[in-house]
Coordinates of C-alpha atoms in Angstrom, one line a residue:
Chain A
M25 CA 24.5 154.1 39.7
P26 CA 27.2 156.7 38.6
R27 CA 29.2 155.6 41.7
L28 CA 29.1 152.0 40.7
R29 CA 30.3 152.9 37.2
L30 CA 33.1 155.0 38.6
R31 CA 34.1 152.0 40.8
V32 CA 34.2 149.6 37.9
G33 CA 36.2 152.2 36.0
V34 CA 38.7 152.5 38.8
C35 CA 38.9 148.8 39.1
L36 CA 39.6 148.3 35.4
L37 CA 42.3 150.9 35.6
A38 CA 43.8 149.2 38.6
V39 CA 43.7 145.8 37.0
A40 CA 45.1 147.2 33.8
S41 CA 48.0 148.9 35.6
L42 CA 48.7 145.8 37.7
A43 CA 48.6 143.7 34.5
N44 CA 51.0 146.0 32.8
L45 CA 53.4 145.8 35.7
A46 CA 53.1 142.0 35.7
G47 CA 53.7 142.0 32.0
C48 CA 50.7 140.0 31.1
S49 CA 47.4 140.8 29.2
P50 CA 44.5 142.4 31.1
K51 CA 42.2 139.6 30.0
Q52 CA 43.9 136.9 32.0
E53 CA 44.1 139.1 35.0
R54 CA 40.4 140.0 35.2
P55 CA 38.3 137.7 37.4
A56 CA 35.3 136.2 35.7
G57 CA 31.7 137.1 36.6
G58 CA 30.0 140.3 37.7
A59 CA 30.4 139.8 41.4
G60 CA 34.1 139.1 41.0
A61 CA 34.6 142.2 39.0
A62 CA 32.9 144.3 41.7
G63 CA 35.0 142.5 44.3
S64 CA 38.2 143.3 42.7
A65 CA 37.5 147.0 43.1
K66 CA 39.1 146.6 46.5
S67 CA 42.0 144.5 45.3
G68 CA 43.7 147.4 43.6
S69 CA 45.0 148.5 47.0
M70 CA 46.3 145.9 49.4
S71 CA 45.0 147.5 52.5
L72 CA 42.4 145.6 54.4
N73 CA 40.2 146.7 57.2
I74 CA 38.9 144.1 59.6
K75 CA 36.4 145.0 62.3
G76 CA 34.2 143.2 64.7
S77 CA 34.3 140.5 67.4
D78 CA 36.4 141.3 70.4
T79 CA 36.7 137.6 70.9
M80 CA 38.6 137.3 67.6
V81 CA 40.8 140.4 67.9
H82 CA 43.8 138.4 69.3
L83 CA 43.5 135.7 66.6
L84 CA 43.0 138.2 63.8
T85 CA 46.0 140.2 64.9
A86 CA 48.1 137.0 64.9
W87 CA 46.8 136.1 61.5
A88 CA 47.4 139.6 60.1
D89 CA 51.0 139.7 61.5
A90 CA 51.8 136.3 59.9
F91 CA 50.1 137.3 56.6
M92 CA 52.0 140.6 56.4
K93 CA 55.3 138.8 56.8
T94 CA 54.8 136.9 53.6
H95 CA 52.9 139.8 51.9
P96 CA 54.9 142.9 52.7
E97 CA 52.7 145.0 50.4
A98 CA 49.6 144.2 52.5
K99 CA 48.4 146.6 55.2
I100 CA 45.9 145.0 57.5
S101 CA 44.2 146.9 60.3
V102 CA 42.2 145.0 62.9
T103 CA 39.8 146.6 65.3
G104 CA 37.3 145.2 67.8
G105 CA 34.1 146.7 69.1
G106 CA 31.9 143.6 69.0
S107 CA 30.4 141.5 66.3
G108 CA 27.3 143.7 66.0
T109 CA 29.6 146.7 65.5
G110 CA 31.5 144.9 62.8
I111 CA 28.4 143.7 61.0
A112 CA 27.0 147.3 61.1
A113 CA 30.3 148.5 59.7
L114 CA 30.2 145.9 56.9
L115 CA 26.6 146.9 56.0
N116 CA 27.5 150.6 56.0
G117 CA 30.5 149.8 53.8
T118 CA 33.2 151.0 56.3
T119 CA 35.1 147.8 56.6
D120 CA 36.3 145.1 54.1
I121 CA 36.0 142.1 56.4
C122 CA 33.8 141.7 59.5
A123 CA 34.8 139.3 62.2
S124 CA 31.8 137.8 63.9
S125 CA 31.4 135.4 66.7
R126 CA 27.8 134.8 65.9
D127 CA 25.4 134.1 62.9
L128 CA 23.9 137.1 61.3
N129 CA 20.3 137.7 62.4
E130 CA 17.3 138.2 60.2
D131 CA 17.4 142.0 60.4
E132 CA 21.0 142.1 59.3
R133 CA 20.4 139.8 56.4
Q134 CA 17.4 141.8 55.3
T135 CA 19.4 145.1 55.5
A136 CA 22.2 143.5 53.4
E137 CA 19.7 142.3 50.9
S138 CA 18.1 145.7 50.6
K139 CA 21.5 147.2 50.0
G140 CA 22.3 144.6 47.3
L141 CA 25.1 143.0 49.2
A142 CA 25.9 139.3 48.6
L143 CA 27.1 138.5 52.1
Q144 CA 29.3 135.5 52.6
D145 CA 30.3 134.1 55.9
M146 CA 33.1 131.6 56.4
A147 CA 33.8 129.7 59.6
V148 CA 37.5 130.2 60.2
A149 CA 37.9 128.9 63.8
R150 CA 35.9 127.5 66.7
D151 CA 35.8 128.9 70.2
A152 CA 34.6 127.4 73.4
L153 CA 33.2 129.7 76.1
S154 CA 34.7 128.9 79.4
I155 CA 32.3 129.5 82.3
V156 CA 34.6 131.1 84.9
V157 CA 34.3 131.8 88.6
N158 CA 36.5 133.2 91.3
P159 CA 39.3 130.7 92.3
Q160 CA 38.0 130.8 95.9
N161 CA 34.7 129.5 94.8
P162 CA 34.4 125.8 95.8
I163 CA 32.0 125.0 92.9
A164 CA 33.7 123.0 90.2
E165 CA 30.8 122.2 87.8
L166 CA 27.3 123.3 86.9
T167 CA 24.6 122.0 84.6
L168 CA 23.5 124.1 81.6
D169 CA 20.2 124.6 83.3
Q170 CA 21.9 125.9 86.4
I171 CA 24.0 128.3 84.4
A172 CA 20.9 129.5 82.6
A173 CA 19.1 130.0 85.9
I174 CA 21.9 132.0 87.3
Y175 CA 22.1 134.3 84.2
T176 CA 18.3 134.8 84.0
G177 CA 18.2 135.7 87.7
S178 CA 16.1 132.8 89.1
V179 CA 19.1 131.7 91.1
T180 CA 20.8 134.5 93.0
N181 CA 22.8 132.7 95.7
W182 CA 25.6 130.1 95.3
S183 CA 24.0 128.0 98.1
E184 CA 21.1 127.3 95.7
V185 CA 23.5 125.3 93.4
G186 CA 25.4 123.6 96.1
G187 CA 27.9 126.3 97.0
P188 CA 28.5 128.7 99.9
D189 CA 26.1 131.3 101.1
E190 CA 27.3 134.0 98.8
T191 CA 25.4 136.4 96.4
I192 CA 26.1 135.6 92.8
V193 CA 27.5 138.5 90.8
V194 CA 26.5 137.8 87.2
A195 CA 29.0 139.2 84.7
S196 CA 28.1 139.4 81.0
R197 CA 29.3 141.2 77.9
E198 CA 27.6 144.2 76.3
S199 CA 24.6 143.6 74.1
S200 CA 26.8 144.5 71.0
S201 CA 28.9 141.5 71.7
G202 CA 28.5 138.4 69.7
T203 CA 29.3 136.4 72.7
Y204 CA 26.4 138.0 74.6
M205 CA 24.0 137.0 71.8
F206 CA 25.4 133.5 71.4
F207 CA 25.1 132.9 75.1
Q208 CA 21.6 134.3 75.2
E209 CA 20.6 132.1 72.3
H210 CA 22.2 128.8 73.2
V211 CA 22.5 128.8 77.0
L212 CA 19.7 131.0 78.1
K213 CA 17.5 129.6 75.3
T214 CA 16.6 133.2 74.2
K215 CA 15.4 134.3 77.7
D216 CA 16.4 137.7 78.9
Y217 CA 19.5 138.3 81.1
A218 CA 18.7 139.2 84.7
A219 CA 18.3 142.9 85.3
G220 CA 21.2 142.9 87.8
A221 CA 23.6 141.3 85.3
L222 CA 26.7 143.5 84.8
L223 CA 27.1 144.4 81.1
L224 CA 30.9 144.8 80.9
P225 CA 32.6 146.5 78.0
A226 CA 35.3 143.9 77.4
T227 CA 36.4 140.3 78.1
S228 CA 39.2 141.7 80.2
A229 CA 36.7 143.4 82.4
I230 CA 34.9 140.1 83.0
V231 CA 38.2 138.5 84.0
Q232 CA 38.9 141.5 86.3
T233 CA 35.5 141.3 87.9
V234 CA 35.6 137.5 88.4
S235 CA 39.1 137.6 89.9
D236 CA 38.0 140.5 92.2
A237 CA 34.6 139.3 93.4
K238 CA 34.3 136.1 95.3
G239 CA 30.8 135.5 94.2
A240 CA 31.2 136.4 90.5
I241 CA 30.6 134.2 87.5
G242 CA 31.4 135.1 83.9
Y243 CA 31.9 133.7 80.4
V244 CA 35.1 134.2 78.3
G245 CA 36.6 132.6 75.2
L246 CA 38.8 129.6 75.8
G247 CA 41.9 131.6 74.8
Y248 CA 41.2 134.3 77.3
A249 CA 40.6 131.7 80.0
H250 CA 44.1 130.3 79.3
E251 CA 45.6 133.7 79.3
A252 CA 43.9 134.7 82.6
G253 CA 45.6 131.6 84.2
A254 CA 45.0 131.3 88.0
K255 CA 43.0 134.6 88.2
V256 CA 39.8 132.7 87.3
K257 CA 38.6 129.1 87.5
S258 CA 36.9 127.4 84.6
L259 CA 33.9 125.2 85.4
G260 CA 33.0 121.8 84.1
V261 CA 29.7 121.9 82.2
K262 CA 27.1 119.2 82.4
A263 CA 24.6 118.9 79.7
A264 CA 22.1 117.3 82.1
V265 CA 22.1 116.5 85.8
D266 CA 23.3 113.0 85.4
A267 CA 25.7 113.7 82.5
P268 CA 29.4 113.9 83.1
A269 CA 31.0 117.3 83.6
V270 CA 33.1 118.3 80.6
M271 CA 35.9 120.8 80.9
P272 CA 36.4 123.2 78.0
S273 CA 39.4 122.2 75.8
N274 CA 40.4 121.7 72.2
E275 CA 39.6 118.0 72.4
S276 CA 36.2 118.4 74.0
V277 CA 35.2 121.1 71.6
L278 CA 36.3 119.0 68.5
S279 CA 34.6 115.9 69.8
G280 CA 31.4 117.9 70.4
A281 CA 31.4 116.9 74.1
Y282 CA 31.7 120.5 75.3
S283 CA 28.4 122.1 74.5
V284 CA 29.1 125.8 74.9
S285 CA 31.2 126.2 71.8
R286 CA 30.6 128.1 68.5
P287 CA 32.1 128.8 65.2
L288 CA 33.9 132.1 64.5
F289 CA 33.2 133.7 61.2
L290 CA 34.7 136.1 58.8
V291 CA 32.0 137.9 56.8
V292 CA 32.5 139.8 53.5
S293 CA 29.9 141.8 51.6
R294 CA 30.7 140.3 48.2
E295 CA 32.5 137.4 46.6
P296 CA 36.1 137.7 48.0
A297 CA 38.8 138.6 45.6
G298 CA 42.3 140.0 45.7
A299 CA 43.7 140.7 49.1
T300 CA 40.5 139.8 50.8
K301 CA 40.5 136.3 49.2
D302 CA 44.3 135.9 49.9
F303 CA 43.8 136.7 53.5
I304 CA 40.8 134.4 54.0
D305 CA 42.6 131.6 52.2
F306 CA 45.5 132.1 54.5
C307 CA 43.3 131.9 57.6
L308 CA 42.0 128.6 56.4
S309 CA 45.4 127.2 55.4
D310 CA 47.3 124.8 57.6
E311 CA 49.6 127.6 58.6
G312 CA 46.6 129.8 59.5
Q313 CA 44.9 127.0 61.5
A314 CA 48.1 126.3 63.4
I315 CA 47.9 130.0 64.5
V316 CA 44.3 129.3 65.6
E317 CA 45.6 126.5 67.9
D318 CA 48.5 128.6 69.1
N319 CA 46.1 131.3 70.3
G320 CA 44.0 129.0 72.3
Y321 CA 41.1 128.6 69.8
V322 CA 40.0 125.4 68.1
S323 CA 40.8 124.7 64.5
V324 CA 37.9 124.2 62.1
K325 CA 39.7 121.3 60.4
Chain B
M8 CA 36.8 205.7 55.3
S9 CA 40.1 205.1 57.1
F10 CA 41.9 201.8 57.1
R11 CA 41.2 201.5 60.8
H12 CA 37.5 201.8 60.2
I13 CA 37.6 199.1 57.6
Q14 CA 39.6 196.9 59.9
D15 CA 37.1 197.4 62.7
R16 CA 34.2 196.5 60.5
G17 CA 36.0 193.4 59.1
V18 CA 36.7 192.1 62.6
K19 CA 33.1 192.7 63.5
H20 CA 31.8 190.7 60.6
V21 CA 34.2 187.9 61.2
L22 CA 33.0 187.7 64.8
L23 CA 29.4 187.8 63.7
A24 CA 30.0 185.0 61.2
G25 CA 31.7 182.9 63.9
A26 CA 28.9 183.4 66.3
S27 CA 26.2 182.7 63.7
V28 CA 27.9 179.5 62.6
S29 CA 27.9 178.1 66.1
I30 CA 24.2 179.0 66.5
V31 CA 23.4 177.3 63.2
V32 CA 25.4 174.2 64.1
V33 CA 23.5 173.9 67.4
A34 CA 20.2 174.3 65.6
L35 CA 21.3 171.6 63.2
I36 CA 22.2 169.2 65.9
F37 CA 18.8 169.7 67.5
L38 CA 17.2 169.1 64.1
F39 CA 19.2 166.0 63.4
L40 CA 18.4 164.5 66.8
F41 CA 14.7 165.0 66.3
R42 CA 14.8 163.9 62.7
E43 CA 16.3 160.5 63.7
A44 CA 14.1 160.2 66.8
V45 CA 10.7 161.3 65.5
P46 CA 9.6 158.1 63.7
F47 CA 9.5 156.3 67.1
T48 CA 6.5 158.4 68.1
S49 CA 4.2 156.6 65.7
E50 CA 5.8 153.2 65.8
P51 CA 6.3 151.7 68.5
G52 CA 5.0 154.9 70.3
L53 CA 6.3 157.1 73.1
G54 CA 4.3 155.1 75.7
Q55 CA 7.1 152.5 75.3
F56 CA 9.3 154.7 77.3
I57 CA 7.3 154.5 80.5
G58 CA 8.4 151.4 82.3
E59 CA 11.4 149.8 84.0
R60 CA 12.4 147.3 81.3
W61 CA 15.1 148.6 79.0
R62 CA 15.6 145.4 76.9
P63 CA 16.0 146.7 73.4
T64 CA 17.7 143.5 72.1
S65 CA 15.5 141.0 73.9
M66 CA 14.6 137.9 72.0
Q67 CA 11.4 137.5 74.0
Q68 CA 9.9 141.0 74.1
V69 CA 11.7 144.2 73.6
G70 CA 11.3 146.9 76.2
F71 CA 12.2 150.6 75.9
G72 CA 11.5 151.7 79.5
L73 CA 13.6 154.7 80.4
L74 CA 13.1 154.6 84.1
P75 CA 16.2 152.6 85.1
L76 CA 18.4 154.8 82.9
I77 CA 16.9 158.0 84.3
T78 CA 17.1 157.0 87.9
G79 CA 20.6 155.7 87.3
S80 CA 21.7 159.0 85.8
A81 CA 19.9 161.0 88.5
M82 CA 21.2 159.1 91.4
V83 CA 24.8 159.2 90.2
T84 CA 24.6 162.9 89.4
L85 CA 22.9 163.9 92.7
L86 CA 25.3 161.9 94.8
A87 CA 28.3 163.1 92.9
T88 CA 27.2 166.7 93.4
L89 CA 26.5 166.2 97.1
I90 CA 29.9 164.7 97.6
A91 CA 31.6 167.4 95.5
I92 CA 30.0 170.4 97.2
P93 CA 31.8 170.4 100.5
F94 CA 35.2 169.8 98.9
G95 CA 34.6 172.2 96.1
V96 CA 33.2 175.0 98.2
L97 CA 35.4 174.7 101.3
G98 CA 38.4 174.3 99.0
A99 CA 37.4 177.5 97.2
V100 CA 37.0 179.3 100.5
Y101 CA 40.4 178.2 101.6
I102 CA 42.1 179.2 98.4
A103 CA 40.4 182.5 98.2
E104 CA 40.4 183.7 101.8
I105 CA 42.9 181.7 103.9
A106 CA 45.7 180.5 101.7
G107 CA 48.8 182.7 101.2
P108 CA 49.6 184.0 97.8
R109 CA 52.3 181.3 97.2
E110 CA 50.1 178.6 98.4
R111 CA 47.3 179.8 96.1
E112 CA 49.7 179.8 93.1
I113 CA 50.5 176.2 93.7
L114 CA 47.0 174.9 94.7
K115 CA 44.8 176.5 92.1
P116 CA 46.6 175.3 89.0
F117 CA 47.0 171.9 90.6
I118 CA 43.3 171.5 91.2
E119 CA 42.5 172.8 87.8
M120 CA 44.8 170.2 86.4
I121 CA 42.4 167.5 87.6
A122 CA 40.0 168.7 85.0
A123 CA 42.6 167.9 82.4
I124 CA 42.9 164.2 83.2
P125 CA 41.2 162.2 80.5
S126 CA 38.1 160.5 81.9
V127 CA 39.2 157.1 80.6
V128 CA 42.3 157.4 82.8
L129 CA 40.1 158.3 85.7
G130 CA 37.8 155.4 84.8
F131 CA 40.7 153.0 84.8
F132 CA 41.8 154.3 88.2
G133 CA 38.2 153.8 89.4
L134 CA 38.1 150.3 88.1
V135 CA 41.4 149.2 89.7
V136 CA 41.6 151.3 92.9
L137 CA 38.3 152.8 93.8
A138 CA 36.0 149.8 93.1
P139 CA 37.9 147.3 95.3
L140 CA 37.9 150.0 98.0
V141 CA 34.2 150.6 97.8
K142 CA 33.6 146.8 97.8
T143 CA 35.5 146.3 101.1
L144 CA 34.3 149.6 102.7
F145 CA 30.6 148.7 102.3
G146 CA 31.0 144.9 102.3
L147 CA 29.5 144.5 98.9
P148 CA 29.7 141.5 96.6
I149 CA 31.1 143.8 93.9
G150 CA 32.7 147.3 93.7
L151 CA 31.1 148.4 90.4
T152 CA 28.2 150.4 91.8
G153 CA 26.4 153.7 91.6
I154 CA 28.4 155.1 94.5
T155 CA 31.7 154.2 92.8
G156 CA 30.6 156.2 89.8
A157 CA 29.4 159.0 92.1
L158 CA 32.7 159.2 93.9
L159 CA 34.7 159.3 90.7
L160 CA 32.4 161.9 89.1
A161 CA 32.6 164.0 92.3
F162 CA 36.3 164.1 91.8
M163 CA 35.8 165.4 88.3
A164 CA 33.3 168.0 89.4
V165 CA 35.4 169.5 92.2
P166 CA 37.7 171.5 89.9
T167 CA 34.7 173.1 88.2
I168 CA 33.0 174.0 91.5
M169 CA 36.2 175.1 93.1
S170 CA 37.4 177.3 90.3
I171 CA 34.2 179.2 89.8
S172 CA 33.3 179.4 93.5
E173 CA 36.7 180.9 94.1
D174 CA 36.2 183.6 91.6
A175 CA 32.9 184.4 93.2
I176 CA 34.3 184.5 96.7
R177 CA 37.2 186.7 95.6
S178 CA 34.9 189.2 93.9
V179 CA 33.1 189.9 97.2
P180 CA 33.8 193.6 97.8
R181 CA 36.7 194.2 100.2
S182 CA 34.5 196.7 102.1
Y183 CA 32.1 193.9 103.3
I184 CA 35.1 192.1 104.9
D185 CA 36.5 195.2 106.4
A186 CA 33.1 196.2 107.8
S187 CA 32.6 192.7 109.3
L188 CA 36.1 192.7 110.9
A189 CA 35.5 196.3 112.2
L190 CA 32.4 195.1 113.9
G191 CA 34.4 192.7 115.9
A192 CA 33.7 189.5 113.9
N193 CA 36.6 187.1 113.7
R194 CA 38.0 185.8 110.4
I195 CA 36.0 182.5 110.4
Q196 CA 32.8 184.4 111.3
T197 CA 33.5 186.8 108.5
I198 CA 34.0 184.1 106.0
F199 CA 30.9 182.1 106.7
K200 CA 28.5 184.8 107.7
V201 CA 29.5 187.5 105.2
V202 CA 31.7 186.3 102.4
V203 CA 30.1 183.0 101.6
P204 CA 26.5 184.4 101.7
A205 CA 27.5 187.3 99.5
A206 CA 29.1 184.9 97.0
M207 CA 26.2 182.4 97.2
S208 CA 24.8 182.9 93.8
G209 CA 28.2 182.3 92.2
I210 CA 28.7 179.2 94.3
I211 CA 25.3 177.9 93.3
A212 CA 26.1 178.5 89.7
S213 CA 29.4 176.7 90.0
I214 CA 27.5 173.7 91.5
M215 CA 25.1 173.7 88.6
L216 CA 27.9 173.8 86.1
G217 CA 29.7 171.0 88.0
M218 CA 26.4 169.0 87.8
G219 CA 26.2 169.6 84.1
R220 CA 29.7 168.1 83.7
V221 CA 28.7 165.1 85.8
V222 CA 25.5 164.3 84.1
G223 CA 27.1 164.2 80.6
E224 CA 30.1 162.2 81.6
T225 CA 30.3 158.8 79.9
M226 CA 33.6 157.0 79.8
A227 CA 34.3 156.9 83.5
V228 CA 30.8 155.8 84.4
I229 CA 30.7 153.1 81.8
M230 CA 33.8 151.7 83.4
V231 CA 32.9 151.8 87.1
T232 CA 29.1 151.6 87.5
G233 CA 28.8 147.9 86.4
N234 CA 26.2 148.7 83.7
A235 CA 23.3 146.7 85.1
V236 CA 20.1 148.0 83.7
Q237 CA 18.0 147.8 86.8
F238 CA 15.5 150.1 88.4
T239 CA 16.7 150.9 91.8
F240 CA 17.2 153.7 94.3
S241 CA 20.1 152.0 96.1
P242 CA 23.6 153.5 95.3
L243 CA 25.2 150.3 96.4
V244 CA 24.2 148.1 93.4
P245 CA 25.4 148.3 89.8
I246 CA 23.4 150.8 87.7
R247 CA 23.5 152.2 84.3
T248 CA 23.3 155.8 83.2
M249 CA 21.8 157.3 80.0
T250 CA 25.1 158.3 78.6
A251 CA 26.6 154.8 79.1
T252 CA 23.6 153.3 77.4
I253 CA 24.0 155.4 74.3
A254 CA 27.7 154.8 74.2
A255 CA 27.5 151.1 74.7
E256 CA 24.6 150.4 72.3
M257 CA 24.9 153.0 69.5
G258 CA 27.7 151.0 67.8
E259 CA 25.7 147.9 67.2
V260 CA 22.2 149.2 66.1
T261 CA 21.0 149.1 62.6
N262 CA 20.4 152.6 61.3
G263 CA 16.7 153.4 61.5
S264 CA 15.6 150.6 63.7
A265 CA 13.4 151.2 66.7
H266 CA 16.4 150.6 69.0
Y267 CA 18.3 153.2 67.1
Q268 CA 15.5 155.8 67.4
A269 CA 15.1 154.9 71.1
L270 CA 18.7 155.7 71.7
F271 CA 18.1 159.1 70.0
W272 CA 15.3 159.7 72.5
V273 CA 17.6 158.9 75.3
G274 CA 19.9 161.5 73.8
I275 CA 17.1 164.1 73.7
V276 CA 16.2 163.5 77.3
L277 CA 19.8 163.9 78.2
L278 CA 20.1 167.1 76.2
F279 CA 17.1 168.6 77.9
V280 CA 18.4 167.8 81.3
T281 CA 21.8 169.3 80.7
F282 CA 20.1 172.3 78.9
A283 CA 17.9 172.9 82.0
I284 CA 20.8 172.6 84.4
N285 CA 22.9 175.1 82.3
L286 CA 20.0 177.5 82.0
V287 CA 19.5 177.5 85.8
A288 CA 23.3 178.1 86.2
L289 CA 23.3 181.0 83.7
R290 CA 20.3 182.5 85.5
V291 CA 22.0 182.3 88.8
L292 CA 25.3 183.6 87.4
K293 CA 23.4 186.6 85.9
S294 CA 21.8 187.6 89.2
Y295 CA 25.2 187.2 90.8
G296 CA 26.7 189.5 88.2
R297 CA 24.3 192.2 89.6
A298 CA 25.4 191.5 93.2

């Protein structure tokens, strides 16, 4: 409790001094509502920490660069580590904004509640997961069920899904990755990954593995698949055996035809205010969403 | 009391304080590890650790079986040690007994410099150079395997083994060598029948210390072993070590969850393994001190 009081005090001081500088009365400056007042504790300084999803690091860096051009007083630092890492950091109070490529789970919501945090998540972009294989692999498309069978280990050779006689090397992200969780939930239907699945520490390691090993399969964000170019080959995904194969692209994600896609979130622990709010507003603005498209992700608008 | 006397006593106390602080810190680390790990014993229970399913984030049924992690660590460590021994020991013999003084002056620091290479750099080298090599050499579908990790770790253990073995070999009394040569043994016979056996306890200690370094190494193994949590005794498939598991998973876990406590138990197991190895090394070094 004393800590909170101290915070509010600091916040009032900061607001007052800001108001003095701006030459207007403190009353107008102060945001309304208890949550808002708590949130503005951070707004005194314009430095923002963003931590979390590796999938979103590129995008967030691009956003931060653009934002800092128009807000020279802002200092934004972006770090990856995985969505789980970011959420843990947010719950432990060591980051201002968490970038997450998945929904928060029940445990995390409960922890937040027990700590008295009013978590808010905002979808700021969408991402398609490209299922990628080695360019030498003749396979061009798979059904969702086949992908699930490969990742859960019931299919271990490409010949079982109409390919050459070649052992399948299953490449996945680490369990701290939001992509890992998303894939497990929506493609594997919550089944466990095969024991032999490689748990690689980064998307770039998946690209490296898939481009090195003839029998490898992996999943990477659409932007990374573009970036990897000819090193990997994206597969068409069929929702059912007789459905058409859909390639991952902005259009197919927006239209809903490509099924392995997900929203990307920014999560904050209280009502956004000050720099936090400005930054999130910027991400959602037309300019911010144009950056989304430029980086190979899909706009939420 | 003279100034000199006061100075002596001062230094003594400073040293004593320094030593005590490190002992207290080590004790606190032990205490901390156990404090975080202990709740696991009642819920979900230590029986969880027996098994070959390490699936702490499973959405079906979580599993905390330590077997794949222990065999992964053990395999990589033993293989790395076996690979490093001939290079380390023969290298030490060469530097101590055969190389000329100038050669030694170049070789020894050069090899010791290997120990200064950050393991993440070695890991990167392993990922880009060693893994494709292992893949073609053994005709594997993928190069990220236990043996890749072992080769890389062997490279990291060689400086430790070589440097300590060399000290041991050089401290074999000159009279042994002279006696052997006087009896008509040639140089190679002298080295392998007299010098090496006389230095054996030092050599064994150096191997144990190299092993200690290998078992605790994290960054390089995380990058080149593929990190597949599977229970296997084959070095030609992807595996995962205890250190890699802690490093990869500690970041995401909620403080106080069963997964969090399980990771502390992995840490405790690891601590005891390295502790045991170091203890053996110290024992052997001690007996070598008497030789």
